[in-house]
Amino acid sequence: FGLQWLDGNSGHNVIGQGMASLMIVTRWGRISVAALISYDWVGASSGQNLSATFAPSSSLTTQTSNMQLGNIIRFLFSSSNSGSNAKVEMEGVQVYVSHCSFIGSSSVFAVWWEGDNSGVDVSISMPFITVYIENSMVDNAASILSFSFSQVWSGQRFELIGNGAELDAWYSTFEQSSEVVVVEWMSANSGQNASIQFEQCQISISSCSMYTVSSVIVFVWFDDNSGSNVWSSCDNSAWKAASSHLESSSSMMAMQWLGSESGQDVVATCRECLYWGT
């Protein structure tokens, strides 16, 4: 299923609501360079004021599937000046992944802004979301939830609220910069004035392996003059790593600034958190 807006200055004020019965299950499937459900804005200056709401009873389930550069649900803004003032609400949504492989920019849910000056004033709200992953492999820059701003001057004034989230992985492997949740700003002068909340969360991995800069949650600004005036809080959260192996700069949660003159005026707190490993 897919909707496309091909011309410039089109597809504004799109509203998707009332998805209380949404339940997506894929079994024995293979999705390559495609999406099961896609909303694509192709032309410049398109897709402003998107509002997408998933009801708390919504469930996204993927079992025994092979995802290669594919997505279950994808929102894609391809050109410049697109996808600003977007609001995505996923409160209480359940994501379950079992016996799957995600390889090469694959994900269950993705919102990608690929043009200059795109994705300004975006709000992602997913309090009390639950993500369960078992017996799966996530490899080569794949993730379960992916939010990406590819070009310059994009992703300004980004807000993410994930308070009360529960992220659990069992008997799974993450390799080559793969994650459960990723937000990335890939070009210069992007991702300024971001606000990130993951308070009162439970994040755990059991019998998992994480290699080569992989993380459960990661926020990364790749290029110069990016990611300044960032506020982040994961206060009162619990972090657990049981019988698991992390190496080569892998982590439970990471914030990374890789370009010059980036990451100015950052406030990051993790007060009254509980950490334990066995």
Short mmCIF file of C-alpha atoms in Angstrom, two decimals:
data_model
loop_
_atom_site.label_atom_id
_atom_site.label_comp_id
_atom_site.label_asym_id
_atom_site.label_seq_id
_atom_site.Cartn_x
_atom_site.Cartn_y
_atom_site.Cartn_z
CA PHE A 1 0.00 0.00 0.00
CA GLY A 2 1.38 3.39 -0.92
CA LEU A 3 0.52 7.04 -1.47
CA GLN A 4 2.73 9.38 -3.50
CA TRP A 5 2.74 13.10 -4.11
CA LEU A 6 4.95 13.64 -7.16
CA ASP A 7 4.80 17.38 -7.79
CA GLY A 8 6.26 20.27 -5.86
CA ASN A 9 4.26 22.12 -3.21
CA SER A 10 1.82 19.23 -2.80
CA GLY A 11 0.49 16.89 -0.12
CA HIS A 12 0.17 19.44 2.65
CA ASN A 13 -1.92 19.02 5.83
CA VAL A 14 -2.16 15.23 5.55
CA ILE A 15 -3.86 13.69 8.61
CA GLY A 16 -3.87 10.01 9.58
CA GLN A 17 -5.86 9.22 12.70
CA GLY A 18 -8.06 6.60 14.31
CA MET A 19 -5.70 3.69 13.72
CA ALA A 20 -6.95 1.79 16.76
CA SER A 21 -7.25 -1.46 14.85
CA LEU A 22 -3.88 -1.26 13.11
CA MET A 23 -2.04 -4.55 13.35
CA ILE A 24 0.64 -5.42 10.85
CA VAL A 25 2.06 -8.93 10.86
CA THR A 26 4.69 -10.17 8.42
CA ARG A 27 5.77 -13.80 8.42
CA TRP A 28 8.15 -15.62 6.15
CA GLY A 29 8.50 -12.42 4.14
CA ARG A 30 11.31 -10.68 2.34
CA ILE A 31 11.18 -6.96 1.66
CA SER A 32 14.03 -5.51 -0.41
CA VAL A 33 14.43 -1.81 -1.27
CA ALA A 34 10.71 -1.25 -0.65
CA ALA A 35 8.12 -0.65 2.05
CA LEU A 36 4.99 -2.57 2.96
CA ILE A 37 3.21 0.72 3.64
CA SER A 38 4.71 3.94 2.27
CA TYR A 39 3.86 7.62 2.11
CA ASP A 40 6.22 9.43 -0.25
CA TRP A 41 6.47 13.15 -0.97
CA VAL A 42 8.71 13.48 -4.05
CA GLY A 43 8.51 17.11 -5.12
CA ALA A 44 10.12 20.10 -3.42
CA SER A 45 8.31 22.08 -0.73
CA SER A 46 5.88 19.22 -0.14
CA GLY A 47 4.30 17.42 2.79
CA GLN A 48 4.08 20.27 5.27
CA ASN A 49 2.04 19.86 8.48
CA LEU A 50 1.83 16.06 8.48
CA SER A 51 -0.11 14.64 11.44
CA ALA A 52 0.08 10.86 11.95
CA THR A 53 -1.45 9.27 15.07
CA PHE A 54 -1.24 5.59 16.04
CA ALA A 55 -3.65 4.54 18.78
CA PRO A 56 -2.22 2.88 21.93
CA SER A 57 -3.62 -0.52 20.89
CA SER A 58 -1.68 -0.50 17.62
CA SER A 59 0.73 -3.40 17.11
CA LEU A 60 3.54 -3.84 14.60
CA THR A 61 4.70 -7.45 14.52
CA THR A 62 7.43 -8.90 12.31
CA GLN A 63 8.29 -12.60 12.51
CA THR A 64 10.67 -14.84 10.58
CA SER A 65 11.24 -12.17 7.94
CA ASN A 66 14.24 -10.91 6.02
CA MET A 67 14.44 -7.16 5.55
CA GLN A 68 17.13 -5.91 3.13
CA LEU A 69 16.94 -2.15 2.64
CA GLY A 70 13.22 -2.49 3.31
CA ASN A 71 10.71 -1.04 5.75
CA ILE A 72 7.34 -2.03 7.17
CA ILE A 73 6.05 1.56 7.42
CA ARG A 74 7.90 4.47 5.81
CA PHE A 75 7.29 8.20 5.51
CA LEU A 76 9.72 9.69 2.97
CA PHE A 77 10.27 13.35 2.07
CA SER A 78 12.62 13.29 -0.92
CA SER A 79 13.23 16.93 -1.83
CA SER A 80 14.17 20.25 -0.30
CA ASN A 81 11.97 22.31 2.01
CA SER A 82 9.69 19.36 2.68
CA GLY A 83 8.14 17.65 5.68
CA SER A 84 8.27 20.54 8.12
CA ASN A 85 5.89 20.91 11.07
CA ALA A 86 5.38 17.14 11.11
CA LYS A 87 3.85 15.49 14.16
CA VAL A 88 3.95 11.73 14.72
CA GLU A 89 2.25 10.23 17.79
CA MET A 90 2.93 6.61 18.79
CA GLU A 91 1.92 6.55 22.45
CA GLY A 92 1.69 3.00 23.81
CA VAL A 93 2.35 1.34 20.43
CA GLN A 94 3.74 -2.21 20.64
CA VAL A 95 6.53 -3.33 18.30
CA TYR A 96 7.46 -7.02 18.31
CA VAL A 97 10.30 -8.51 16.24
CA SER A 98 11.08 -12.24 16.34
CA HIS A 99 13.50 -14.40 14.33
CA CYS A 100 14.17 -11.66 11.77
CA SER A 101 17.11 -10.09 10.02
CA PHE A 102 17.32 -6.38 9.26
CA ILE A 103 20.18 -5.48 6.94
CA GLY A 104 21.26 -2.18 5.43
CA SER A 105 19.00 0.76 6.41
CA SER A 106 16.05 -1.54 7.04
CA SER A 107 13.53 -0.83 9.79
CA VAL A 108 10.05 -1.50 11.11
CA PHE A 109 9.13 2.18 11.17
CA ALA A 110 11.01 4.97 9.39
CA VAL A 111 10.58 8.69 8.79
CA TRP A 112 13.25 10.09 6.49
CA TRP A 113 13.85 13.64 5.30
CA GLU A 114 16.24 13.60 2.34
CA GLY A 115 16.24 17.19 1.06
CA ASP A 116 17.91 20.43 2.13
CA ASN A 117 16.17 22.49 4.79
CA SER A 118 13.65 19.72 5.45
CA GLY A 119 12.04 18.39 8.60
CA VAL A 120 12.03 21.66 10.51
CA ASP A 121 9.91 21.75 13.70
CA VAL A 122 9.29 18.00 13.85
CA SER A 123 7.74 16.37 16.92
CA ILE A 124 7.91 12.61 17.55
CA SER A 125 5.87 11.53 20.59
CA MET A 126 6.13 7.88 21.65
CA PRO A 127 5.66 7.70 25.43
CA PHE A 128 5.11 4.20 26.81
CA ILE A 129 6.04 2.57 23.53
CA THR A 130 7.22 -1.03 23.92
CA VAL A 131 9.77 -2.63 21.60
CA TYR A 132 10.56 -6.34 22.02
CA ILE A 133 13.23 -8.03 19.91
CA GLU A 134 14.17 -11.68 20.18
CA ASN A 135 16.40 -14.08 18.23
CA SER A 136 17.07 -11.50 15.53
CA MET A 137 19.97 -9.85 13.72
CA VAL A 138 20.22 -6.12 13.02
CA ASP A 139 23.19 -5.35 10.77
CA ASN A 140 24.85 -2.75 8.56
CA ALA A 141 23.14 0.47 9.71
CA ALA A 142 19.74 -1.14 10.20
CA SER A 143 17.38 -0.21 13.04
CA ILE A 144 13.91 -0.88 14.40
CA LEU A 145 12.76 2.77 14.63
CA SER A 146 14.58 5.21 12.33
CA PHE A 147 14.38 8.99 12.05
CA SER A 148 16.86 10.47 9.60
CA PHE A 149 17.70 13.93 8.23
CA SER A 150 20.08 13.54 5.29
CA GLN A 151 20.89 17.00 3.97
CA VAL A 152 22.10 20.41 5.14
CA TRP A 153 20.00 22.74 7.28
CA SER A 154 17.55 19.97 8.11
CA GLY A 155 16.01 18.69 11.33
CA GLN A 156 16.09 21.98 13.20
CA ARG A 157 14.06 22.25 16.42
CA PHE A 158 13.48 18.50 16.61
CA GLU A 159 11.56 17.11 19.58
CA LEU A 160 11.41 13.46 20.70
CA ILE A 161 9.39 12.33 23.72
CA GLY A 162 9.85 8.69 24.75
CA ASN A 163 9.07 8.84 28.47
CA GLY A 164 8.02 5.52 29.97
CA ALA A 165 9.32 3.51 27.00
CA GLU A 166 10.32 -0.14 27.40
CA LEU A 167 12.98 -1.47 25.04
CA ASP A 168 13.98 -5.12 25.45
CA ALA A 169 16.18 -7.38 23.34
CA TRP A 170 16.93 -11.08 23.91
CA TYR A 171 19.31 -13.43 22.09
CA SER A 172 19.92 -10.90 19.33
CA THR A 173 22.93 -9.43 17.54
CA PHE A 174 23.53 -5.82 16.52
CA GLU A 175 26.44 -5.09 14.17
CA GLN A 176 27.95 -2.29 12.08
CA SER A 177 26.23 0.80 13.51
CA SER A 178 22.83 -0.78 14.05
CA GLU A 179 20.31 0.24 16.69
CA VAL A 180 16.87 -0.22 18.17
CA VAL A 181 16.13 3.53 17.98
CA VAL A 182 18.20 5.95 15.88
CA VAL A 183 17.91 9.67 15.17
CA GLU A 184 20.60 10.94 12.80
CA TRP A 185 21.50 14.24 11.21
CA MET A 186 23.88 13.44 8.38
CA SER A 187 24.93 16.81 6.92
CA ALA A 188 26.26 20.16 8.03
CA ASN A 189 24.29 22.87 9.85
CA SER A 190 21.58 20.47 10.94
CA GLY A 191 19.88 19.30 14.12
CA GLN A 192 20.14 22.51 16.09
CA ASN A 193 17.89 23.10 19.11
CA ALA A 194 16.89 19.46 19.68
CA SER A 195 14.93 18.33 22.74
CA ILE A 196 15.09 14.64 23.72
CA GLN A 197 13.28 12.96 26.62
CA PHE A 198 13.64 9.32 27.65
CA GLU A 199 12.66 9.56 31.31
CA GLN A 200 11.34 6.71 33.49
CA CYS A 201 12.25 4.13 30.85
CA GLN A 202 13.32 0.50 31.07
CA ILE A 203 16.03 -0.55 28.65
CA SER A 204 17.46 -4.05 28.80
CA ILE A 205 19.43 -6.52 26.72
CA SER A 206 19.79 -10.18 27.64
CA SER A 207 22.16 -12.64 25.96
CA CYS A 208 22.83 -10.14 23.19
CA SER A 209 25.94 -9.09 21.28
CA MET A 210 26.62 -5.57 20.07
CA TYR A 211 29.55 -4.83 17.77
CA THR A 212 31.10 -1.87 15.96
CA VAL A 213 29.39 1.26 17.24
CA SER A 214 25.96 -0.29 17.73
CA SER A 215 23.51 0.95 20.38
CA VAL A 216 20.08 0.45 21.83
CA ILE A 217 19.38 4.19 21.47
CA VAL A 218 21.59 6.61 19.54
CA PHE A 219 21.49 10.26 18.51
CA VAL A 220 24.23 11.24 16.10
CA TRP A 221 25.24 14.44 14.32
CA PHE A 222 27.68 13.51 11.56
CA ASP A 223 28.84 16.77 10.05
CA ASP A 224 30.15 20.23 10.90
CA ASN A 225 28.31 22.92 12.83
CA SER A 226 25.51 20.59 13.90
CA GLY A 227 23.70 19.59 17.06
CA SER A 228 24.09 22.73 19.12
CA ASN A 229 21.65 23.82 21.83
CA VAL A 230 20.60 20.24 22.57
CA TRP A 231 18.75 19.27 25.74
CA SER A 232 18.47 15.59 26.70
CA SER A 233 17.14 13.79 29.77
CA CYS A 234 16.91 10.09 30.65
CA ASP A 235 16.30 10.69 34.36
CA ASN A 236 14.84 7.95 36.58
CA SER A 237 15.42 5.21 34.01
CA ALA A 238 16.66 1.63 34.46
CA TRP A 239 19.38 0.11 32.27
CA LYS A 240 20.22 -3.60 32.31
CA ALA A 241 22.73 -5.71 30.39
CA ALA A 242 22.55 -9.40 31.31
CA SER A 243 24.86 -12.04 29.85
CA SER A 244 25.59 -9.69 26.96
CA HIS A 245 28.67 -8.57 25.07
CA LEU A 246 29.38 -5.00 23.94
CA GLU A 247 32.53 -4.05 22.06
CA SER A 248 34.06 -1.55 19.61
CA SER A 249 32.36 1.57 21.03
CA SER A 250 28.94 -0.04 21.31
CA SER A 251 26.62 1.22 24.06
CA MET A 252 23.19 1.14 25.61
CA MET A 253 22.61 4.82 24.78
CA ALA A 254 24.85 7.20 22.85
CA MET A 255 24.96 10.82 21.78
CA GLN A 256 27.67 11.53 19.21
CA TRP A 257 28.94 14.69 17.52
CA LEU A 258 31.36 13.78 14.74
CA GLY A 259 31.90 17.08 12.93
CA SER A 260 33.84 20.20 13.81
CA GLU A 261 32.23 23.05 15.74
CA SER A 262 29.33 20.78 16.69
CA GLY A 263 27.61 20.00 19.96
CA GLN A 264 27.78 23.47 21.48
CA ASP A 265 25.65 24.25 24.55
CA VAL A 266 24.53 20.70 25.28
CA VAL A 267 22.73 19.68 28.48
CA ALA A 268 22.37 15.92 29.09
CA THR A 269 21.14 14.48 32.38
CA CYS A 270 20.69 10.93 33.65
CA ARG A 271 19.77 11.54 37.29
CA GLU A 272 18.61 8.83 39.70
CA CYS A 273 19.05 6.06 37.15
CA LEU A 274 19.68 2.40 37.91
CA TYR A 275 22.37 0.47 36.03
CA TRP A 276 23.25 -3.16 36.42
CA GLY A 277 24.92 -5.92 34.48
CA THR A 278 25.33 -9.64 35.02
#
